[in-house]
Short mmCIF file of C-alpha atoms in Angstrom, two decimals:
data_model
loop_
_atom_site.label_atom_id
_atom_site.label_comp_id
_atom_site.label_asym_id
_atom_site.label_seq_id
_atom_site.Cartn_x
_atom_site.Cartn_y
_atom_site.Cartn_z
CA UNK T 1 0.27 -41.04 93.19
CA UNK T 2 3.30 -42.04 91.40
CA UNK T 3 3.91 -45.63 90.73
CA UNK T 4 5.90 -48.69 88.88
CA UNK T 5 3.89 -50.58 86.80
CA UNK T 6 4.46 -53.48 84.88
CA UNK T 7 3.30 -52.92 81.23
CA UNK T 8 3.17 -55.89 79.98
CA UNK T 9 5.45 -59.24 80.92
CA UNK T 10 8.90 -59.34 80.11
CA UNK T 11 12.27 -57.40 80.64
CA UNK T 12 13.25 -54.73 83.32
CA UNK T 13 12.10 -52.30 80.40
CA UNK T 14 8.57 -52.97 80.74
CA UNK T 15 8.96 -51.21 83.98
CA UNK T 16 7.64 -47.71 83.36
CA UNK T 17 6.26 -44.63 85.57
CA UNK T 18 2.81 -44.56 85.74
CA UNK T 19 0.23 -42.24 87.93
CA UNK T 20 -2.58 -44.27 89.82
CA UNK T 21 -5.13 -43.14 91.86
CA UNK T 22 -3.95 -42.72 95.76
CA UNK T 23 -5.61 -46.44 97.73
CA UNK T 24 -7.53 -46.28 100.36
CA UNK T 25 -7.12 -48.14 103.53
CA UNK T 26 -10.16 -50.76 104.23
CA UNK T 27 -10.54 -52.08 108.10
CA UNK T 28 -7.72 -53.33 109.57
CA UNK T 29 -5.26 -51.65 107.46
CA UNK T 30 -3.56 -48.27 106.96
CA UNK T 31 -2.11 -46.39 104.55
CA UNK T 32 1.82 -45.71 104.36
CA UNK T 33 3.26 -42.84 102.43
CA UNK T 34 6.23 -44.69 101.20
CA UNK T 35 9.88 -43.47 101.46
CA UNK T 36 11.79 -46.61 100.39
CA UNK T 37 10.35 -50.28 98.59
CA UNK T 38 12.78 -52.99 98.84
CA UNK T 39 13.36 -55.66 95.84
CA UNK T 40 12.71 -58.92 95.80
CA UNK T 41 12.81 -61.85 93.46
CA UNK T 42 9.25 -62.49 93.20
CA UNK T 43 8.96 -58.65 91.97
CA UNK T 44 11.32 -60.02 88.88
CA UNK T 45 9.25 -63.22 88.37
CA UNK T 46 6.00 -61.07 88.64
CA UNK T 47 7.63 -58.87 85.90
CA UNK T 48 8.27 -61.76 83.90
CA UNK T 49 4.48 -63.04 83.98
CA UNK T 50 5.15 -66.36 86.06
CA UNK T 51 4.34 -64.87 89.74
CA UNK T 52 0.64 -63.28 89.49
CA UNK T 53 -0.34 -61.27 92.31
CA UNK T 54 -3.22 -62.85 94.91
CA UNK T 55 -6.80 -62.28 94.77
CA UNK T 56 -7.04 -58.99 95.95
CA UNK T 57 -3.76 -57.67 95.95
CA UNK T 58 -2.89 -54.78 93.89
CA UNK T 59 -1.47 -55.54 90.00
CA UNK T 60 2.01 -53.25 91.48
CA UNK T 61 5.39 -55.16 92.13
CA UNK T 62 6.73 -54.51 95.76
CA UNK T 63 6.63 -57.00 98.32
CA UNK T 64 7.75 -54.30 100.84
CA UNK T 65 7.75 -50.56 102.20
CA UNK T 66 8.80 -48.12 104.70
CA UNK T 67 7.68 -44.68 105.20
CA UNK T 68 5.09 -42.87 107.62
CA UNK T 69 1.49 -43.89 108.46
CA UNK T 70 -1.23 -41.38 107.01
CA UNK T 71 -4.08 -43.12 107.91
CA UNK T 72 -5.92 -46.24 108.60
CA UNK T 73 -8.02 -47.86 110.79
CA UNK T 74 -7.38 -46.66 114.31
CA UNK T 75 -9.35 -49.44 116.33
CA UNK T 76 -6.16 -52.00 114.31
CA UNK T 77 -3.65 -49.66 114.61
CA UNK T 78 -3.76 -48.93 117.95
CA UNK T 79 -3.99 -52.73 119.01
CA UNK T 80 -0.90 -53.05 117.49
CA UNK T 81 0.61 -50.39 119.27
CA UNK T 82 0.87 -48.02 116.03
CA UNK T 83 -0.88 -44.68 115.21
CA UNK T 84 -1.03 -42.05 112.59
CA UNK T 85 2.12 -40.50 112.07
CA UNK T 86 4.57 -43.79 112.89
CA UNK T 87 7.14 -44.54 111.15
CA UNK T 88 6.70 -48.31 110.28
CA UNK T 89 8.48 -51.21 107.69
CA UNK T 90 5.73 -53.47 106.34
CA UNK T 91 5.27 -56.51 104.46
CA UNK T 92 3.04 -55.92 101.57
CA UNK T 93 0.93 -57.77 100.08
CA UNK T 94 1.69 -56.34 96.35
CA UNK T 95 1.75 -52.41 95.54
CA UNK T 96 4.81 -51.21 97.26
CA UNK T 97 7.02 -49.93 94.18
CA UNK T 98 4.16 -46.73 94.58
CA UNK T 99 4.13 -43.38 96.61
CA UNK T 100 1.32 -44.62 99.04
CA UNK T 101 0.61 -48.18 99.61
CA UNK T 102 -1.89 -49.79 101.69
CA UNK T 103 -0.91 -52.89 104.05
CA UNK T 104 -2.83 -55.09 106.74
CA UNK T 105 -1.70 -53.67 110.26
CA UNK T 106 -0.33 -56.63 111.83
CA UNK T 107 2.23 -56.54 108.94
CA UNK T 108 3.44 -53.59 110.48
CA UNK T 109 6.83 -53.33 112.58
CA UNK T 110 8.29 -50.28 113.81
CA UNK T 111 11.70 -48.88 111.94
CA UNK T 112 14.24 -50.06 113.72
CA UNK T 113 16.56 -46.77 115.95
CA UNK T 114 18.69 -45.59 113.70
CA UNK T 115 17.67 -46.78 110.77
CA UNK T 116 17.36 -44.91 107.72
CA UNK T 117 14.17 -45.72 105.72
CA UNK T 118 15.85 -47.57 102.48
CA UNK T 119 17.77 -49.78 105.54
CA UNK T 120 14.37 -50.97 107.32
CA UNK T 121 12.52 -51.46 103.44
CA UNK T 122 15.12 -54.29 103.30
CA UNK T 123 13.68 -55.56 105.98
CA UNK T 124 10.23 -57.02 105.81
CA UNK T 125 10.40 -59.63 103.33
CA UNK T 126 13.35 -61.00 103.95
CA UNK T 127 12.93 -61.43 107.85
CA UNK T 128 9.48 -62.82 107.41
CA UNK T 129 10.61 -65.47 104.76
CA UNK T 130 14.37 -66.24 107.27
CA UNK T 131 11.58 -66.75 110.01
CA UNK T 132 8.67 -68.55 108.91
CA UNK T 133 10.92 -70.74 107.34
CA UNK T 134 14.10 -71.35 109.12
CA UNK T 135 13.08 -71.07 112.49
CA UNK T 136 8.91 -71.37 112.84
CA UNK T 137 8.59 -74.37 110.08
CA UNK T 138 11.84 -76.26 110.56
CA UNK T 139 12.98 -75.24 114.04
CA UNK T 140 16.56 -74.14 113.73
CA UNK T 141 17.95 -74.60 117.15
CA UNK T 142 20.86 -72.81 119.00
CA UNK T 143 24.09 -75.07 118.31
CA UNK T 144 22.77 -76.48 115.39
CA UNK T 145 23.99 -75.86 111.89
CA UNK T 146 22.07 -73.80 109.09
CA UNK T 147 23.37 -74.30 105.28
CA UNK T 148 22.39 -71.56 103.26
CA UNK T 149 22.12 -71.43 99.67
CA UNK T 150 22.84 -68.30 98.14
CA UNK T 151 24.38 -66.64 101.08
CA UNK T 152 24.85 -62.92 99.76
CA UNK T 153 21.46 -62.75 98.54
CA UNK T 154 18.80 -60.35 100.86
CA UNK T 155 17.61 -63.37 102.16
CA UNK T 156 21.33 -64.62 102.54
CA UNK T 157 22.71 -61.74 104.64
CA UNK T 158 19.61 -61.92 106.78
CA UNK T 159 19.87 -65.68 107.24
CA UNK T 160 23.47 -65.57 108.03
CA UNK T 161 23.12 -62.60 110.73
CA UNK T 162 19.82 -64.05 112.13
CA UNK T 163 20.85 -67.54 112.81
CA UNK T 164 23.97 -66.93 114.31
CA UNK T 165 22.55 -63.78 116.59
CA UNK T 166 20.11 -66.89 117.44
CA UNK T 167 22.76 -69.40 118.35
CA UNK T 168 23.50 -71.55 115.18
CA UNK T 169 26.47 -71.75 113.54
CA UNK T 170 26.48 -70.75 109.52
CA UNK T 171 27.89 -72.28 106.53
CA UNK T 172 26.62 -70.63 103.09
CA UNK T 173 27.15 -71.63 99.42
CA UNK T 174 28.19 -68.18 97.20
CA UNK T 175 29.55 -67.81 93.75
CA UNK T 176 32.54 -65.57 94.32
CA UNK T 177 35.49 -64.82 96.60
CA UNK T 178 33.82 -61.19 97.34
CA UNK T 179 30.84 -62.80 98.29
CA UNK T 180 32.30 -65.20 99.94
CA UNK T 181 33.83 -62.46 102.19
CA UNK T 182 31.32 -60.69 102.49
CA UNK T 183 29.43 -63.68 104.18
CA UNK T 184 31.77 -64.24 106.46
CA UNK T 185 32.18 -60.78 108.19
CA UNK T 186 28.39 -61.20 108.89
CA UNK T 187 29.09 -64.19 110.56
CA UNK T 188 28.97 -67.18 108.74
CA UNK T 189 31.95 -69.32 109.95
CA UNK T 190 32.23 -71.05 106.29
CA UNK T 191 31.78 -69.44 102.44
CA UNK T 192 31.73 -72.81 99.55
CA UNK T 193 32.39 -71.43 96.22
CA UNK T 194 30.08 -73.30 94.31
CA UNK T 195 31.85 -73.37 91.49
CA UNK T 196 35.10 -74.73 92.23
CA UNK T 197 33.53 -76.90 95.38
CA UNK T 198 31.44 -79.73 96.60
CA UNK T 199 28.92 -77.98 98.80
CA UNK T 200 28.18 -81.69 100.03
CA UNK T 201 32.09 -82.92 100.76
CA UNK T 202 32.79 -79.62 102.18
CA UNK T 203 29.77 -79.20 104.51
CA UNK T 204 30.35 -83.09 106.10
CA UNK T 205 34.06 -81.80 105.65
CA UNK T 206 33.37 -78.85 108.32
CA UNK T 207 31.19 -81.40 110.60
CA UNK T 208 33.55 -84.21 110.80
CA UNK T 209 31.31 -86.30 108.53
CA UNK T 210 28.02 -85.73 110.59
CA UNK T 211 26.18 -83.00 107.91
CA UNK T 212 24.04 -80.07 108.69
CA UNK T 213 21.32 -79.67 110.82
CA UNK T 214 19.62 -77.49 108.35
CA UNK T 215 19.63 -76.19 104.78
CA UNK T 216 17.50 -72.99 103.30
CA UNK T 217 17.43 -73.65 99.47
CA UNK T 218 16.14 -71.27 97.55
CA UNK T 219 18.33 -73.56 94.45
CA UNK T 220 16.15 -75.85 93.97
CA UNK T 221 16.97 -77.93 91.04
CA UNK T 222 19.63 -81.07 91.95
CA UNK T 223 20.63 -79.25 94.75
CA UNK T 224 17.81 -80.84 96.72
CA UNK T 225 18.89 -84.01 95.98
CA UNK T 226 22.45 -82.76 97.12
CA UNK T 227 21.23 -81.62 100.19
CA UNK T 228 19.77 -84.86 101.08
CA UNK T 229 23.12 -85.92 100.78
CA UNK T 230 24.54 -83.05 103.41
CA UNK T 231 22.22 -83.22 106.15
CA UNK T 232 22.97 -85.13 109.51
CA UNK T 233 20.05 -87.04 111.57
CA UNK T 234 16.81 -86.15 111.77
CA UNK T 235 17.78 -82.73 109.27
CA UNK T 236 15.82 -80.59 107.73
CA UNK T 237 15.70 -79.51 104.23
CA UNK T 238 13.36 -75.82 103.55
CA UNK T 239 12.75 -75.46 100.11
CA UNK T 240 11.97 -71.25 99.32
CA UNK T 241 12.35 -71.09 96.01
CA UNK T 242 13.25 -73.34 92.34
CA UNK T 243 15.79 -71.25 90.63
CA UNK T 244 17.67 -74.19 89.39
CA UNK T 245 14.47 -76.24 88.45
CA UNK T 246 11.55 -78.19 89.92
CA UNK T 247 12.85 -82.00 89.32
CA UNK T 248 15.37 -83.52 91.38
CA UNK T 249 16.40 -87.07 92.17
CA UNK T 250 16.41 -87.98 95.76
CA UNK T 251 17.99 -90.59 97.47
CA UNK T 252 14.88 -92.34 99.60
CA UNK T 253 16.76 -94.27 101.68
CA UNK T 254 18.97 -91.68 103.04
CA UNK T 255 15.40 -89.70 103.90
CA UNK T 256 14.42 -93.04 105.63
CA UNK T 257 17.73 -94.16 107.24
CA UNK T 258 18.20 -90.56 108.50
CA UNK T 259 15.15 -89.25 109.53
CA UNK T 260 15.04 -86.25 107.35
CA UNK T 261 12.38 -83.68 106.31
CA UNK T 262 11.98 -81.83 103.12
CA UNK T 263 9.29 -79.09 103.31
CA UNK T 264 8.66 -75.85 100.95
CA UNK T 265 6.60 -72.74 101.36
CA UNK T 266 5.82 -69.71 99.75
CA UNK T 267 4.65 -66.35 101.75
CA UNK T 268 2.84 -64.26 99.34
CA UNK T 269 -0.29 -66.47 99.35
CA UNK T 270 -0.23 -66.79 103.18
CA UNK T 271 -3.02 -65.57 105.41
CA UNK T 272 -3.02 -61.96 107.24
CA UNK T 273 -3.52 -63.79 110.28
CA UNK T 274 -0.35 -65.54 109.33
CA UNK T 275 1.82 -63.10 108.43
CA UNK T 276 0.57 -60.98 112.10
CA UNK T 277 2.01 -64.22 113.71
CA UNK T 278 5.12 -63.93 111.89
CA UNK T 279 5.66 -60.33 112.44
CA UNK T 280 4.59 -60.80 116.36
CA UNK T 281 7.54 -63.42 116.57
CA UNK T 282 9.37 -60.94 114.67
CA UNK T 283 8.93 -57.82 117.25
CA UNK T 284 9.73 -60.14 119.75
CA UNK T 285 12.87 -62.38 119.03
CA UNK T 286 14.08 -60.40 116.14
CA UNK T 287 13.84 -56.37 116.60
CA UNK T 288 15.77 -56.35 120.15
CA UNK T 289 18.58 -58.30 118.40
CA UNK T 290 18.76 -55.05 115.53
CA UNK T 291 18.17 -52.48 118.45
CA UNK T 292 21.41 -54.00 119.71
CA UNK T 293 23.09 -53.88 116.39
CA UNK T 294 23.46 -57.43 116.31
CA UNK T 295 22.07 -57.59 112.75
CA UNK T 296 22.82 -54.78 110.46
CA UNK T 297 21.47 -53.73 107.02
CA UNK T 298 23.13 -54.60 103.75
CA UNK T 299 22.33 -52.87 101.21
CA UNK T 300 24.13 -52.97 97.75
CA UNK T 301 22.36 -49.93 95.90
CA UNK T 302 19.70 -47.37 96.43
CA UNK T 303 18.37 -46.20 93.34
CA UNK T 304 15.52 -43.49 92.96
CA UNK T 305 12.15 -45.03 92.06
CA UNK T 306 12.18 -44.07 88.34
CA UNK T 307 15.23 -46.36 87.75
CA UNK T 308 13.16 -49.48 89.17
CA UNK T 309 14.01 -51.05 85.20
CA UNK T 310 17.70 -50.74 86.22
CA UNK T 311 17.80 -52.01 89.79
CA UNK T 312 15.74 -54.73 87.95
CA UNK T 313 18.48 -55.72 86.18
CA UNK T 314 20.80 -55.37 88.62
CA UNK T 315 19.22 -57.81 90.12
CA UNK T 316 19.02 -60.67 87.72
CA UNK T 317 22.84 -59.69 87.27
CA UNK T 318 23.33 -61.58 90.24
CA UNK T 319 26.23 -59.14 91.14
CA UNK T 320 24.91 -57.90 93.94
CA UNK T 321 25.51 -58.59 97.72
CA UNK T 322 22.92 -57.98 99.91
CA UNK T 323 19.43 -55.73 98.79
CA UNK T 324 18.93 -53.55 96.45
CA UNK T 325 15.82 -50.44 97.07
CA UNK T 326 13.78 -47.68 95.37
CA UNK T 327 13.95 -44.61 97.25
CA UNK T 328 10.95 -42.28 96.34
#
């Protein structure tokens, strides 16, 4: 099969076409010839050398897929309700920037009606991370407020859509007035510039001093500290990601005097069994709300698998507003 491999760490140029031999599916798994891979940071920071792939996993970038089952074990796939021949978006476990790439069945969910294959390989990671994060570890309620950081990132636009098909109502932080827009026609009911505004002041601003209920950060850096500062009683801080740093100074007493919770995760290193619970709740709460068209894809740029250096770059351009996916 065809593949993206990673040559050596460094640059989107160390991205470079490589043939590997086809994988085989092992018990409870199957094996998806892949029409679309979706990109993800931790693809860049595996790239880069700082984001090594599990025990395990396959030494490919690509976090997730979509494209057809070819095979697999039968006994799994059918007690998922799948079977040869399906056409699925998965959550991989590493390996997905390749023609054929072999995932754990309950990571499985079925391409959403009407979706084209690059749309439903933007779904997957980002979904699982909005889910197991906002809503299974921190509990995002319906009337309560989310803050998210980074709001036209993947995990932005699915954030924003998600929460408020859910109930909540959205404020995000972006760096631009497109953005900005952008984020609120999917539904977020304010867009901070972070660079001319006090995510804090404006946030308490919008809540008549109160604060948010909830924050994603996927900053890191001072903004924790900030968002200390921003969230109302008994809040809840969920920490994704450190792209601004891992040290920030954090006012204690506000933690105590308010109740609040700071908690981080990363998915990657998580458990099958996890990840079948995720995409379960996922099936359940999630895929009727896209059937209905309540969330919609967003996707910036599809670019053919052999350009995976440039999307790569795209990427850490930070231009972009929404996903970004290799079509094969």
């Amino acid at each position: 099969m065809r593949a993206i491999a990673i040559t050596r760490p460094g640059g989107p140029d160390v991205l470079e076409l490589a043939e590997r031999p086809d994988p085989v599916a092992g018990p409870g798994e199957c094996l998806i010839r892949v029409s679309a891979s979706g990109i993800n940071r931790p693809d860049v920071l595996q790239r880069k050398g700082a984001y090594p792939p599990p025990p395990g996993a396959s030494d490919l970038p690509g976090l997730e897929v979509a494209g057809e089952i070819v095979s697999g074990d039968v006994q799994a796939l059918a007690a998922h309700g799948f079977a040869v021949g399906d056409k699925v978006c998965a959550l991989a476990n590493g390996g997905g920037y390749a023609e054929l790439c072999v995932v754990p069945v309950g990571q499985c969910l079925p391409v959403p009606a009407g979706w084209t294959m690059a749309q439903a390989a933007s779904l997957p990671e980002t979904c699982f991370t909005v889910w197991a994060n906002v809503f299974d570890r921190v509990g995002l309620q319906p009337g309560e407020t989310l803050l998210v950081h980074g709001g036209s990132s993947g995990i932005g636009v699915t954030a924003i859509q998600m929460a408020k098909a859910l109930g909540a109502r959205v404020f995000v932080t972006v760096g631009g007035a497109d953005k900005a827009k952008a984020c609120l026609a999917l539904g977020a009911e304010l867009a901070i510039n972070y660079r001319e505004q006090d995510f804090v002041a404006e946030a308490k601003a919008a809540t008549g001093g109160r604060g948010v209920d909830v924050i994603l950060d996927m900053v890191g850096g001072d903004y924790i500290g900030r968002g200390v500062q921003a969230l109302a009683e008994d809040g809840r801080l969920a920490l994704i990601a450190v792209q601004g740093g891992v040290k920030s100074d954090i006012d204690a007493g506000l933690v105590l005097r308010r109740r609040l919770t700071i908690t981080g995760s990363t998915l990657r290193p998580r458990s099958t069994a996890f990840k079948a619970a995720l995409a379960r709740s996922l099936r359940e709460r999630v895929w009727p709300l896209i059937e209905a068209g309540r969330i919609k894809p967003v996707i910036y740029r599809e670019l053919p698998a052999v350009q995976a250096a440039e999307a790569h770059a795209l990427m850490e351009s930070n231009q972009h507003i929404g996903k970004i996916v290799l079509t094969w």
